[in-house]
PDB file of C-alpha atoms in Angstrom:
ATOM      1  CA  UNK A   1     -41.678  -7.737  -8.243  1.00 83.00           C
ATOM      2  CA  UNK A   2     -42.675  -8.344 -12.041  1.00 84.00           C
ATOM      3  CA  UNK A   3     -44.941  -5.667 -13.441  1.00 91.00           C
ATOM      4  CA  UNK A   4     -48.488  -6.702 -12.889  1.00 93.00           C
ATOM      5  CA  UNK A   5     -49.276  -7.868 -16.697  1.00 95.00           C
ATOM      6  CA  UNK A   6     -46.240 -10.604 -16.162  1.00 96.00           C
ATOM      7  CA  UNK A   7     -47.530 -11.204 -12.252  1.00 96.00           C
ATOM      8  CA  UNK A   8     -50.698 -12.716 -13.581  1.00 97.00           C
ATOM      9  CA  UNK A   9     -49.443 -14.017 -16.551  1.00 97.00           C
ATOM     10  CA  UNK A  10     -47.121 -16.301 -14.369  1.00 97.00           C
ATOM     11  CA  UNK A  11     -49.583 -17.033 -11.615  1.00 97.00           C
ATOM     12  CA  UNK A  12     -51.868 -18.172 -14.348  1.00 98.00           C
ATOM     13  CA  UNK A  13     -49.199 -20.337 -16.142  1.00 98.00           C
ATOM     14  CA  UNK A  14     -48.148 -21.766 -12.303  1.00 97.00           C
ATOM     15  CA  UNK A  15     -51.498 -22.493 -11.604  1.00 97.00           C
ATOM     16  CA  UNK A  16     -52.349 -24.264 -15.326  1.00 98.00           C
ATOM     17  CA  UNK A  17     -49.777 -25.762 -15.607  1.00 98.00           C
ATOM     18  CA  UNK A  18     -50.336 -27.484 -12.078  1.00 97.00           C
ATOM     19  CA  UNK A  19     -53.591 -28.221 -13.065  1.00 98.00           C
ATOM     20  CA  UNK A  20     -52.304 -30.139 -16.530  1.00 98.00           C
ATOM     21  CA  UNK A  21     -49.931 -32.076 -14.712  1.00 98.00           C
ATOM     22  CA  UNK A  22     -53.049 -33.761 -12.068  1.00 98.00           C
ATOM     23  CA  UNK A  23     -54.498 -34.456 -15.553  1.00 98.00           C
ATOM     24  CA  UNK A  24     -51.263 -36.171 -16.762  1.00 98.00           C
ATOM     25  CA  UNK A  25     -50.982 -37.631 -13.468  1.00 98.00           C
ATOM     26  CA  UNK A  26     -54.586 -38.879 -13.201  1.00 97.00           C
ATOM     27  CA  UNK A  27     -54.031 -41.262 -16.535  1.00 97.00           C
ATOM     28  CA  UNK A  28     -49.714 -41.898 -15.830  1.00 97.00           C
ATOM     29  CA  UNK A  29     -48.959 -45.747 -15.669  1.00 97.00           C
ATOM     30  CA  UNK A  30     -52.368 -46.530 -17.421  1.00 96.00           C
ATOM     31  CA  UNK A  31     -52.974 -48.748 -20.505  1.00 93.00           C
ATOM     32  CA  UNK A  32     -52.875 -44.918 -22.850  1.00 93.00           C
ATOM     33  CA  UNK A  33     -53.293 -45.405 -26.519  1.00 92.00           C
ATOM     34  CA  UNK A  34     -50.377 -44.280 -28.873  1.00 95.00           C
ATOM     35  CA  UNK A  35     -50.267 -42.990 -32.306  1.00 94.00           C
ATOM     36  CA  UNK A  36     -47.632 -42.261 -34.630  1.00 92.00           C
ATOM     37  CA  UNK A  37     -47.018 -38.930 -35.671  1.00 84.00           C
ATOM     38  CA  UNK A  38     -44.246 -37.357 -38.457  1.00 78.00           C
ATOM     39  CA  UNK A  39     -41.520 -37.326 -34.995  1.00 79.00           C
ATOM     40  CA  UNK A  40     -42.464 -39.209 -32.691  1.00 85.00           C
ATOM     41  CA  UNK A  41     -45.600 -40.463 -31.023  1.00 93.00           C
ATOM     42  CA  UNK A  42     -49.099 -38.563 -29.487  1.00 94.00           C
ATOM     43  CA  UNK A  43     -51.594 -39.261 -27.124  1.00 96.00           C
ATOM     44  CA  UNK A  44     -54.801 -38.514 -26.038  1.00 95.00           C
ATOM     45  CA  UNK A  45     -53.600 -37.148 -22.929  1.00 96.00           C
ATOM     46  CA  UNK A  46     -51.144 -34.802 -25.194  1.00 96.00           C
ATOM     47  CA  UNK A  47     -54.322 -33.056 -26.730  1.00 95.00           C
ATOM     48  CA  UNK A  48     -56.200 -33.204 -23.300  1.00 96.00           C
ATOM     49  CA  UNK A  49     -53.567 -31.346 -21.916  1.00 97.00           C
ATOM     50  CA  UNK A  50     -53.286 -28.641 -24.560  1.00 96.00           C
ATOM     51  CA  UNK A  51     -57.007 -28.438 -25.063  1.00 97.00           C
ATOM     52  CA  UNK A  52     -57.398 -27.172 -21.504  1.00 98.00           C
ATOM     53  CA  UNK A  53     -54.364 -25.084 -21.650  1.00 97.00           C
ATOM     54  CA  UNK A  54     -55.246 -23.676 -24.777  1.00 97.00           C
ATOM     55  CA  UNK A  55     -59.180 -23.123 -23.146  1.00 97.00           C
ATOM     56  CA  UNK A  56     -58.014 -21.074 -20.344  1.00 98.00           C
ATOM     57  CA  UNK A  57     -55.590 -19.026 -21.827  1.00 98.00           C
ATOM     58  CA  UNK A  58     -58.051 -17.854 -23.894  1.00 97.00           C
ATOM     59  CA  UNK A  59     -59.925 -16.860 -20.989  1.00 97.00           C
ATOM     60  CA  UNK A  60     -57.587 -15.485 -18.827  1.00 98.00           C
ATOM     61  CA  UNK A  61     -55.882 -13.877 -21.757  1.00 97.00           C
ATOM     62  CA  UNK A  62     -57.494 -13.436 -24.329  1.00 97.00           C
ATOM     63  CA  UNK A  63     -55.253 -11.522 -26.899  1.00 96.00           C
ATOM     64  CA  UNK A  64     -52.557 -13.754 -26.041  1.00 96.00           C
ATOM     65  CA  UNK A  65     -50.988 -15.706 -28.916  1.00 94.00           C
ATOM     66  CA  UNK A  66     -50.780 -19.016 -28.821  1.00 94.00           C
ATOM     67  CA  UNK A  67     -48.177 -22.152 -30.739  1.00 93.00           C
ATOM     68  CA  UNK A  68     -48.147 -25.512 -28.976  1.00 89.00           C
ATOM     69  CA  UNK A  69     -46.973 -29.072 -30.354  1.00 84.00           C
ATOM     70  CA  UNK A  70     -50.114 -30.814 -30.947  1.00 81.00           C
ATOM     71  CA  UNK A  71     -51.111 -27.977 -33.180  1.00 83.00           C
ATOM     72  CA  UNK A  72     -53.267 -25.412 -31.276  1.00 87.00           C
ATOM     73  CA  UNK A  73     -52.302 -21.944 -32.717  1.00 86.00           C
ATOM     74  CA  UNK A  74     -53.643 -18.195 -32.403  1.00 89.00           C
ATOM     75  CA  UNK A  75     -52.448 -14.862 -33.180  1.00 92.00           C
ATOM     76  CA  UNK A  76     -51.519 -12.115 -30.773  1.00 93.00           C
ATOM     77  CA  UNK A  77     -53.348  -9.026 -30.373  1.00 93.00           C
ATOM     78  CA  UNK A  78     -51.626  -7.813 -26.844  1.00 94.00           C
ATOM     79  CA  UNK A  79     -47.995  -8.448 -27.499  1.00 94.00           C
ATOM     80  CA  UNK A  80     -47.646 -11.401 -25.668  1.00 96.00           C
ATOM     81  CA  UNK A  81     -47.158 -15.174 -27.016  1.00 95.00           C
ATOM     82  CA  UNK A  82     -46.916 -18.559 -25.355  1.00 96.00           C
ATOM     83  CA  UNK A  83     -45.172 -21.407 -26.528  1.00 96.00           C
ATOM     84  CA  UNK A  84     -46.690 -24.381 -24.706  1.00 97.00           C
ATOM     85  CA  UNK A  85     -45.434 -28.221 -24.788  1.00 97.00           C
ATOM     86  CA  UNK A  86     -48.397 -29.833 -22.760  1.00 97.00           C
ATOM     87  CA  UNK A  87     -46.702 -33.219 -22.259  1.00 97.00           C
ATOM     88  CA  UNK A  88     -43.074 -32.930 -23.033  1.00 97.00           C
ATOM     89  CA  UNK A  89     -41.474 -36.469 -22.814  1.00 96.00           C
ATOM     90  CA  UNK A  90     -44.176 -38.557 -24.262  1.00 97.00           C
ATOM     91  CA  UNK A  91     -42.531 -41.641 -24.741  1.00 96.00           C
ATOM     92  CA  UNK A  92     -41.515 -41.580 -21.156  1.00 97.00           C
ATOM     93  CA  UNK A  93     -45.441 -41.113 -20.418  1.00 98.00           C
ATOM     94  CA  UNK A  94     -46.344 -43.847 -22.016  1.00 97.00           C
ATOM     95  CA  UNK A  95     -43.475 -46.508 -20.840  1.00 97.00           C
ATOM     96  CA  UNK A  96     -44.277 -45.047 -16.953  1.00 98.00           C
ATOM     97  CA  UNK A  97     -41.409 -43.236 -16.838  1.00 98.00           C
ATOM     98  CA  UNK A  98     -41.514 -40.008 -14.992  1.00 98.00           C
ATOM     99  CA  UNK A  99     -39.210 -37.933 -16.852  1.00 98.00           C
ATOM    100  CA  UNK A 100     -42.320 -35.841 -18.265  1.00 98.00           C
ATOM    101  CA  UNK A 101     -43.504 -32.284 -18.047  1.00 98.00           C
ATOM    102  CA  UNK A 102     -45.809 -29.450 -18.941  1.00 98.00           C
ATOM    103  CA  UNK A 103     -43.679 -26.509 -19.751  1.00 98.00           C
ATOM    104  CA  UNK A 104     -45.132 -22.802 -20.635  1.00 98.00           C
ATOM    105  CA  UNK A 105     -42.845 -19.875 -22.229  1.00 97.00           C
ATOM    106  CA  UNK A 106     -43.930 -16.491 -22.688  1.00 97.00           C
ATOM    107  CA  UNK A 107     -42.710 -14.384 -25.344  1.00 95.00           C
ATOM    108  CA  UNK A 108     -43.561 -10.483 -26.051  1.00 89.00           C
ATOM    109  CA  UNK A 109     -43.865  -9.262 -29.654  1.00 73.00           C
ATOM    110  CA  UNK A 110     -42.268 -12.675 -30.742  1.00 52.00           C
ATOM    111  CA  UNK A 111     -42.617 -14.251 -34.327  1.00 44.00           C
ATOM    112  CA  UNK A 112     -45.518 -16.525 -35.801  1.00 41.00           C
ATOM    113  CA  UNK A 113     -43.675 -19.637 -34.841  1.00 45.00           C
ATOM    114  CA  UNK A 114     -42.795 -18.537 -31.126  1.00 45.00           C
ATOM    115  CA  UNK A 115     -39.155 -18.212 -31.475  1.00 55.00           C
ATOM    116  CA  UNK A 116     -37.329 -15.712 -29.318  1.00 60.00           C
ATOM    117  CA  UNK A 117     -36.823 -14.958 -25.686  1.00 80.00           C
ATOM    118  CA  UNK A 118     -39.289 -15.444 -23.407  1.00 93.00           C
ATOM    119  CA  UNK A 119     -40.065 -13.391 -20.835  1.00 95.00           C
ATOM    120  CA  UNK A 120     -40.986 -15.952 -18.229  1.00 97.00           C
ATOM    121  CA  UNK A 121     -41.184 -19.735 -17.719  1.00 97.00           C
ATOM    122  CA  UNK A 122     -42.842 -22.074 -16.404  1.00 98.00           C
ATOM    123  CA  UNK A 123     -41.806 -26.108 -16.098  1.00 98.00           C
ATOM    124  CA  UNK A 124     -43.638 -28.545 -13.901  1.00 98.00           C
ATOM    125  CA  UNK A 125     -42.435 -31.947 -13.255  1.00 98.00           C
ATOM    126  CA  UNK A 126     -45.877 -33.783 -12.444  1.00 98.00           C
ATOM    127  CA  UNK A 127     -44.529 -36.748 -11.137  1.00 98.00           C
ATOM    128  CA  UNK A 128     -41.997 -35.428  -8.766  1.00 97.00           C
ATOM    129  CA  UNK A 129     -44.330 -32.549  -7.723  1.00 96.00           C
ATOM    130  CA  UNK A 130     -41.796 -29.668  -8.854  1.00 96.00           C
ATOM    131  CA  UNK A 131     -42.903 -26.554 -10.219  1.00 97.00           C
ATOM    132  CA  UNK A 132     -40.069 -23.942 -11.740  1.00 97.00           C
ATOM    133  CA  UNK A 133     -40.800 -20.777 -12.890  1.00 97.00           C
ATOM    134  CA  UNK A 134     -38.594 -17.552 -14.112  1.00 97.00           C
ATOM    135  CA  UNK A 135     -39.496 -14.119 -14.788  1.00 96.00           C
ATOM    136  CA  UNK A 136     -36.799 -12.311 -16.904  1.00 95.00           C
ATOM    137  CA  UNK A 137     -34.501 -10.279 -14.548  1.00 94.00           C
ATOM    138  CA  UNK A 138     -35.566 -11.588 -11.840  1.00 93.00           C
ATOM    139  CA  UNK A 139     -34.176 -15.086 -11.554  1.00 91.00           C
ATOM    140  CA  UNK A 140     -35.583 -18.461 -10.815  1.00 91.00           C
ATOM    141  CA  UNK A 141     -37.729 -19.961  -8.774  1.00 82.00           C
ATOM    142  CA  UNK A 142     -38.581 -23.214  -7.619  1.00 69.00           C
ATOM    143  CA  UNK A 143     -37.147 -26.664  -7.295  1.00 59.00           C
ATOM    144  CA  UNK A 144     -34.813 -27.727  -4.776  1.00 49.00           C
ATOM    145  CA  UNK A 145     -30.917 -26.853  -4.481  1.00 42.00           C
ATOM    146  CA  UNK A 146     -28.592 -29.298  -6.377  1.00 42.00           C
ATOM    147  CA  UNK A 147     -25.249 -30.004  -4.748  1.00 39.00           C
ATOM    148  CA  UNK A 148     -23.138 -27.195  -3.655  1.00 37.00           C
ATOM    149  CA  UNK A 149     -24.817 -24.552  -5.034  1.00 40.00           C
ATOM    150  CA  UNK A 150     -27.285 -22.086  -3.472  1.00 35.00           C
ATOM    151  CA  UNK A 151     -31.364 -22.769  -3.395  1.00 34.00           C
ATOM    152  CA  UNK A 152     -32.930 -21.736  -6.508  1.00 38.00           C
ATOM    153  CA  UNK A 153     -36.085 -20.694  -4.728  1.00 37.00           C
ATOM    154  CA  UNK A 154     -34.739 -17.163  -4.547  1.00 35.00           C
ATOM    155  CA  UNK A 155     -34.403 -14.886  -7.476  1.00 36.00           C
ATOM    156  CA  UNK A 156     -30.517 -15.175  -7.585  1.00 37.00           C
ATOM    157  CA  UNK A 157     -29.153 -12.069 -10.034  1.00 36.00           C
ATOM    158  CA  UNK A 158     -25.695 -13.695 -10.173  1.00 40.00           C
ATOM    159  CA  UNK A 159     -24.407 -16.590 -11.300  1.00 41.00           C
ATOM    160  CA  UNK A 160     -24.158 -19.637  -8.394  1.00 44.00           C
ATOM    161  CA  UNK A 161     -20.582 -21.003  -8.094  1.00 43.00           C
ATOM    162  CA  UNK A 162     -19.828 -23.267 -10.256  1.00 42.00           C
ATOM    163  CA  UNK A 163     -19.207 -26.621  -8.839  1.00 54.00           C
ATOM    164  CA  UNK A 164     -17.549 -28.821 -10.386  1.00 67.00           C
ATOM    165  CA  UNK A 165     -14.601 -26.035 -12.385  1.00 76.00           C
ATOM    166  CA  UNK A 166     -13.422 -28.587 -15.306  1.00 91.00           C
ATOM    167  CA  UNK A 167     -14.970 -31.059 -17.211  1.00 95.00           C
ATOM    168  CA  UNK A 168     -13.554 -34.716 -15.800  1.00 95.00           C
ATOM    169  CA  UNK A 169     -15.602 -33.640 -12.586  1.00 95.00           C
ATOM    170  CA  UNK A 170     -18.754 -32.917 -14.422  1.00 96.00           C
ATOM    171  CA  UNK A 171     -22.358 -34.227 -15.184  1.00 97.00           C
ATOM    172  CA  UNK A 172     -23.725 -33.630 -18.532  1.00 98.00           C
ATOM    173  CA  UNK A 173     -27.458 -34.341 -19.560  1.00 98.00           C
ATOM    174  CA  UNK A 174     -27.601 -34.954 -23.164  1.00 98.00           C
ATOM    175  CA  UNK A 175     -30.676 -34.992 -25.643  1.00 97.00           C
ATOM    176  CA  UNK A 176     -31.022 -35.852 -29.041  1.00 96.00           C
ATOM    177  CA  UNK A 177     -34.500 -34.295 -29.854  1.00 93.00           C
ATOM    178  CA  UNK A 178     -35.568 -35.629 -33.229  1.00 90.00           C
ATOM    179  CA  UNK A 179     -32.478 -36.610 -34.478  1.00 94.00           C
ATOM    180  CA  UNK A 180     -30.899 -40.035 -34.900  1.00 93.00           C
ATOM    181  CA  UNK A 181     -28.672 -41.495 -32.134  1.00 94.00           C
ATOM    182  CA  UNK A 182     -26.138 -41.657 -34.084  1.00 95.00           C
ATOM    183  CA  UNK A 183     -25.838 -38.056 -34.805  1.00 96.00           C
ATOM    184  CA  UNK A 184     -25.864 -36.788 -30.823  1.00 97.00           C
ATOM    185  CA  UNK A 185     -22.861 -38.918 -30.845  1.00 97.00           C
ATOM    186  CA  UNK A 186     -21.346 -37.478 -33.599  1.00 97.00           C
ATOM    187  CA  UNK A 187     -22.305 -33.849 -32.568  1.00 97.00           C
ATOM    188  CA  UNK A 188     -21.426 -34.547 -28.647  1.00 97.00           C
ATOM    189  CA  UNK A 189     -19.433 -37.724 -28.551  1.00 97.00           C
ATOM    190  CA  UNK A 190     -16.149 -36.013 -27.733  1.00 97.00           C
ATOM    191  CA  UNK A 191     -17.716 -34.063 -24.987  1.00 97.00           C
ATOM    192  CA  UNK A 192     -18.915 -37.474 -23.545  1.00 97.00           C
ATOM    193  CA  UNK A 193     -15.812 -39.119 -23.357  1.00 97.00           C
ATOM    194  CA  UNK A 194     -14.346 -36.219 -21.560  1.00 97.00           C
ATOM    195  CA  UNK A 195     -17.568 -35.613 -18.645  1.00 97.00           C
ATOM    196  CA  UNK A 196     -17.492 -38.008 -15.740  1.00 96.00           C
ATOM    197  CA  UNK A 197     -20.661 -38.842 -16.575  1.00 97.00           C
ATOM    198  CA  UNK A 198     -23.294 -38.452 -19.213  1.00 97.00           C
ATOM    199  CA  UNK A 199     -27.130 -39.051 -18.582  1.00 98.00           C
ATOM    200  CA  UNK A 200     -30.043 -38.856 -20.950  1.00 97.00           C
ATOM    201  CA  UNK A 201     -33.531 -38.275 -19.869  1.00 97.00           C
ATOM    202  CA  UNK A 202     -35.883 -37.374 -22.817  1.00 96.00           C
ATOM    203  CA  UNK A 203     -37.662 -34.768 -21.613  1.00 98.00           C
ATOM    204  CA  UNK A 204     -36.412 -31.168 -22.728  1.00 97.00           C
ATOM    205  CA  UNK A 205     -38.109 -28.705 -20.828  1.00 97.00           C
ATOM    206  CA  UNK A 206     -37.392 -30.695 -17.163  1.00 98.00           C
ATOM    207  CA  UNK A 207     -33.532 -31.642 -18.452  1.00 98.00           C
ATOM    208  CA  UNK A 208     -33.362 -27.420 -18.548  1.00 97.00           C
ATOM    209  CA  UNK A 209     -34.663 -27.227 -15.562  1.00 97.00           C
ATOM    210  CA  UNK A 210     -32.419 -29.886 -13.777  1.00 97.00           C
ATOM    211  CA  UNK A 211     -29.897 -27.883 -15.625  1.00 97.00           C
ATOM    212  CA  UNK A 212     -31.067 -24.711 -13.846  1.00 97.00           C
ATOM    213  CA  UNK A 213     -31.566 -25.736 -10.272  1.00 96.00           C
ATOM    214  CA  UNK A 214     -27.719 -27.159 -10.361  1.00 94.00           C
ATOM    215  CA  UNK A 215     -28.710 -31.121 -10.294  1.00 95.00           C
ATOM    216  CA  UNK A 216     -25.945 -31.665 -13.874  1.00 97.00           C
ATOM    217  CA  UNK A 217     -23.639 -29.282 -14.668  1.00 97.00           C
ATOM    218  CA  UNK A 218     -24.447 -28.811 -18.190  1.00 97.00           C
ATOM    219  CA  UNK A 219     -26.768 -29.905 -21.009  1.00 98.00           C
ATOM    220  CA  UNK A 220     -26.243 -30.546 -25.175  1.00 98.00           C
ATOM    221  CA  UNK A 221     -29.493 -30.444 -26.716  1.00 97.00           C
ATOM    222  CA  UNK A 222     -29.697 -30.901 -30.696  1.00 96.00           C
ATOM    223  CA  UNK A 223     -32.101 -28.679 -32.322  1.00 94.00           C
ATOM    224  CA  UNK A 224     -35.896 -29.175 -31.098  1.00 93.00           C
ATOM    225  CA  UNK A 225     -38.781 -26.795 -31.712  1.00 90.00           C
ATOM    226  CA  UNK A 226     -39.727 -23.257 -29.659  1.00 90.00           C
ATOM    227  CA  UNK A 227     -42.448 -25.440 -27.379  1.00 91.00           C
ATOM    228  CA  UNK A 228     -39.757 -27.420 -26.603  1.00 93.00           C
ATOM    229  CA  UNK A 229     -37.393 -24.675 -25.207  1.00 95.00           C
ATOM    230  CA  UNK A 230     -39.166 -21.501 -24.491  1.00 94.00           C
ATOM    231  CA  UNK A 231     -39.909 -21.884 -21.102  1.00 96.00           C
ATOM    232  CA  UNK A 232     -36.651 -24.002 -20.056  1.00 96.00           C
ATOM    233  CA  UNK A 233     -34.136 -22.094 -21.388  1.00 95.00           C
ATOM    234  CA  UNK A 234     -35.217 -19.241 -19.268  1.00 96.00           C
ATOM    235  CA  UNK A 235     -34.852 -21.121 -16.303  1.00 97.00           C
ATOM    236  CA  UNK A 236     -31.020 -21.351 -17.163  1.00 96.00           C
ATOM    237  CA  UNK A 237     -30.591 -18.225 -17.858  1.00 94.00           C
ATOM    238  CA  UNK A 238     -32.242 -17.038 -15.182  1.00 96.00           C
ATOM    239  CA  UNK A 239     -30.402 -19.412 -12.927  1.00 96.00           C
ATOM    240  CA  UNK A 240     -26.739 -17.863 -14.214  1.00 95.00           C
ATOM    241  CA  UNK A 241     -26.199 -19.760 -16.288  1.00 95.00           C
ATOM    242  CA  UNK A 242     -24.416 -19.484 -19.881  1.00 94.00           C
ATOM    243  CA  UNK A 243     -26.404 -20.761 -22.639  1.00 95.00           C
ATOM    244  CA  UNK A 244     -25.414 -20.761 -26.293  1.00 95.00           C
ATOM    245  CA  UNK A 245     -26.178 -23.109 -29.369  1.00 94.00           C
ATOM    246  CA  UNK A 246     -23.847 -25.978 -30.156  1.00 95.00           C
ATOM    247  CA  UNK A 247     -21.571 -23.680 -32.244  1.00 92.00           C
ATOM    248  CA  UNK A 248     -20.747 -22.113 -28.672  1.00 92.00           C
ATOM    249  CA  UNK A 249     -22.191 -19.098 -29.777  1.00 90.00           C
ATOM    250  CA  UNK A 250     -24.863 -16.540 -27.521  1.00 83.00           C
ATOM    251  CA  UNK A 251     -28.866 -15.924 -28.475  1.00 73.00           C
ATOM    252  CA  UNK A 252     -29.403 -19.969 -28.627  1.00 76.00           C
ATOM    253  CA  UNK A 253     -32.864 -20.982 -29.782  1.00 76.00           C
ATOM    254  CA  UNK A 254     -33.592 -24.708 -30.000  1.00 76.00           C
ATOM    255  CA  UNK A 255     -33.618 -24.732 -33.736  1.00 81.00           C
ATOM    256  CA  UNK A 256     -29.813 -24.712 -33.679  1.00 86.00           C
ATOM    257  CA  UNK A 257     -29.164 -26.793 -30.779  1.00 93.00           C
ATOM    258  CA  UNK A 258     -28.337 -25.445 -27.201  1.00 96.00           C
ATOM    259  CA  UNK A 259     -25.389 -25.936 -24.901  1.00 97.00           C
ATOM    260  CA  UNK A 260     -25.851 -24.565 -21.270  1.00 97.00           C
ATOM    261  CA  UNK A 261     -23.448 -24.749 -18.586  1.00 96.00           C
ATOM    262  CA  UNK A 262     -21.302 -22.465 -16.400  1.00 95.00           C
ATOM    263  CA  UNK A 263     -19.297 -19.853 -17.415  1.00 94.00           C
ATOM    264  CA  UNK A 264     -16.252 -22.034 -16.480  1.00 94.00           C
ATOM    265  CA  UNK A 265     -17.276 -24.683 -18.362  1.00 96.00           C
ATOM    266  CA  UNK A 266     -18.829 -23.428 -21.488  1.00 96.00           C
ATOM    267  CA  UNK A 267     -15.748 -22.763 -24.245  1.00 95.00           C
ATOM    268  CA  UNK A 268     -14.358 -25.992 -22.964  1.00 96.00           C
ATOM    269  CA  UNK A 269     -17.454 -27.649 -23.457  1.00 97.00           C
ATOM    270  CA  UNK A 270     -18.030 -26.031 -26.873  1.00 96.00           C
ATOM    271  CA  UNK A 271     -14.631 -26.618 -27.754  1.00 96.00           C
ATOM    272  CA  UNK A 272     -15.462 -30.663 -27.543  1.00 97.00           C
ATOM    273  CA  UNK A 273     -18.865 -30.175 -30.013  1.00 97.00           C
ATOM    274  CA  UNK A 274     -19.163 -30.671 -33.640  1.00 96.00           C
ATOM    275  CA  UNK A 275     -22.377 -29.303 -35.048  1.00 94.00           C
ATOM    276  CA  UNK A 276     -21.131 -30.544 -38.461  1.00 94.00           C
ATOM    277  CA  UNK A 277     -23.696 -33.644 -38.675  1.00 93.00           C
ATOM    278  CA  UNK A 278     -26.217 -31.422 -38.046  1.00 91.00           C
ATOM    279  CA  UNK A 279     -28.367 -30.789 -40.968  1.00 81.00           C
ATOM    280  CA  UNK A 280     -28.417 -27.710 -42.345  1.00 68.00           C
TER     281      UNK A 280
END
């Protein structure tokens, strides 16, 4: 069991981010105005979402920091710091795709911009009705077992067998983030020619998570922001994952780009990455 501060920290963020996700749900595959913003596009149900986040973590929580994308900040006065995407996948919102979620990290003693490791996580897919959720240490839970590996609804301390063991067998997810298409293919175009198959989804936060409960065997994200991360790339690591950035190296955060996989796959997989594009 977590100690009881982290308990009710993640049956809070469960329960919120549930709650977000009816909202999401409530306006999904409606005529939802768009504007442009410096990457990317925002919506009304964007700050919705965050606004009521953002409301009752500051009553459940009250010294709890707070950094989410549309802009919603506060300090930390009790150690503890979320980094909150309230809609992650946008664009897919707003073209009625349901590759979207609402994705809470938790951090403890972390920097102003919420980079660092998060001590539990919490993704939920709205329109598929999935919740995951990982406390660190204690593994993840949630979703629904992916093929040939064990259910993920269980903390599960070591790492799930990896299925497939090379890299013409496997399923990659790949994101871009921000970046150009041109430059994931750059960065990850030799690891797509060698996968069986590559697929992109746009959402972050629930491609970690698909990640996590074994559905692909690996993901190559280009850098994206702490909201964007916090929460997911617990789940991986939680899951047994190996996570590292796209120089194959350990401590990823998503401002240098993350590759995840299993331990069997991972230096191959890194091997096939050039991070040179990048900028920076």
């Amino acid at each position: 069991m977590p100690p009881p501060e982290i308990q009710a920290r993640l049956d809070w963020a469960t329960r919120i981010a549930q709650q977000a996700g009816e909202l999401l749900l409530a306006s999904f595959r409606t005529d939802v105005a768009v504007e442009r913003k410096d990457r990317g596009i925002v919506t009304e149900l964007d700050r919705r979402a965050e606004r009521l986040i953002a409301g009752s973590l500051a009553e459940a929580f009250p010294g709890d920091g707070l950094v989410a994308e549309e802009g919603t900040g506060r300090e930390s006065t009790s150690g503890y710091r979320w980094a909150v995407d309230p809609l992650d996948g946008t664009t897919n919102y707003v073209a009625g795709l349901p590759m979207f979620a609402v994705s809470l990290g938790c951090l403890r003693d972390g920097d102003d911009d919420g980079d660092g490791a998060a001590v539990l996580g919490v993704v939920h897919a709205p329109a598929f009705g999935e919740t995951f959720a990982a406390v660190r240490g204690l593994g993840l839970r949630g979703g629904s077992p992916g093929r040939g590996r064990p259910s993920p609804s269980r903390p599960s301390p070591s790492p799930p067998s990896p299925s497939p063991d090379d890299l013409g067998a496997a399923v990659f997810i790949v994101n871009k983030a921000y970046h150009p298409a041109p430059v994931l293919w750059a960065v990850a175009g030799g690891l797509m020619a060698s996968v069986r198959a590559f697929r992109t989804f746009g959402c972050v936060s629930l491609d970690l998570a698909l990640v996590a409960a074994g559905r692909a065997d690996g993901l190559v994200l280009l850098p994206a922001d702490p909201w964007d991360v916090a929460a997911g790339l617990l789940l991986v690591e939680e899951a047994g994952f190996v996570a590292g950035n796209l120089a194959g190296r350990p401590n990823p955060t998503g401002r240098r780009g993350i590759l995840a996989t299993s331990s069997s796959l991972f230096a191959p997989a890194a091997a096939l990455l050039d991070p040179s594009p990048l900028p920076g």
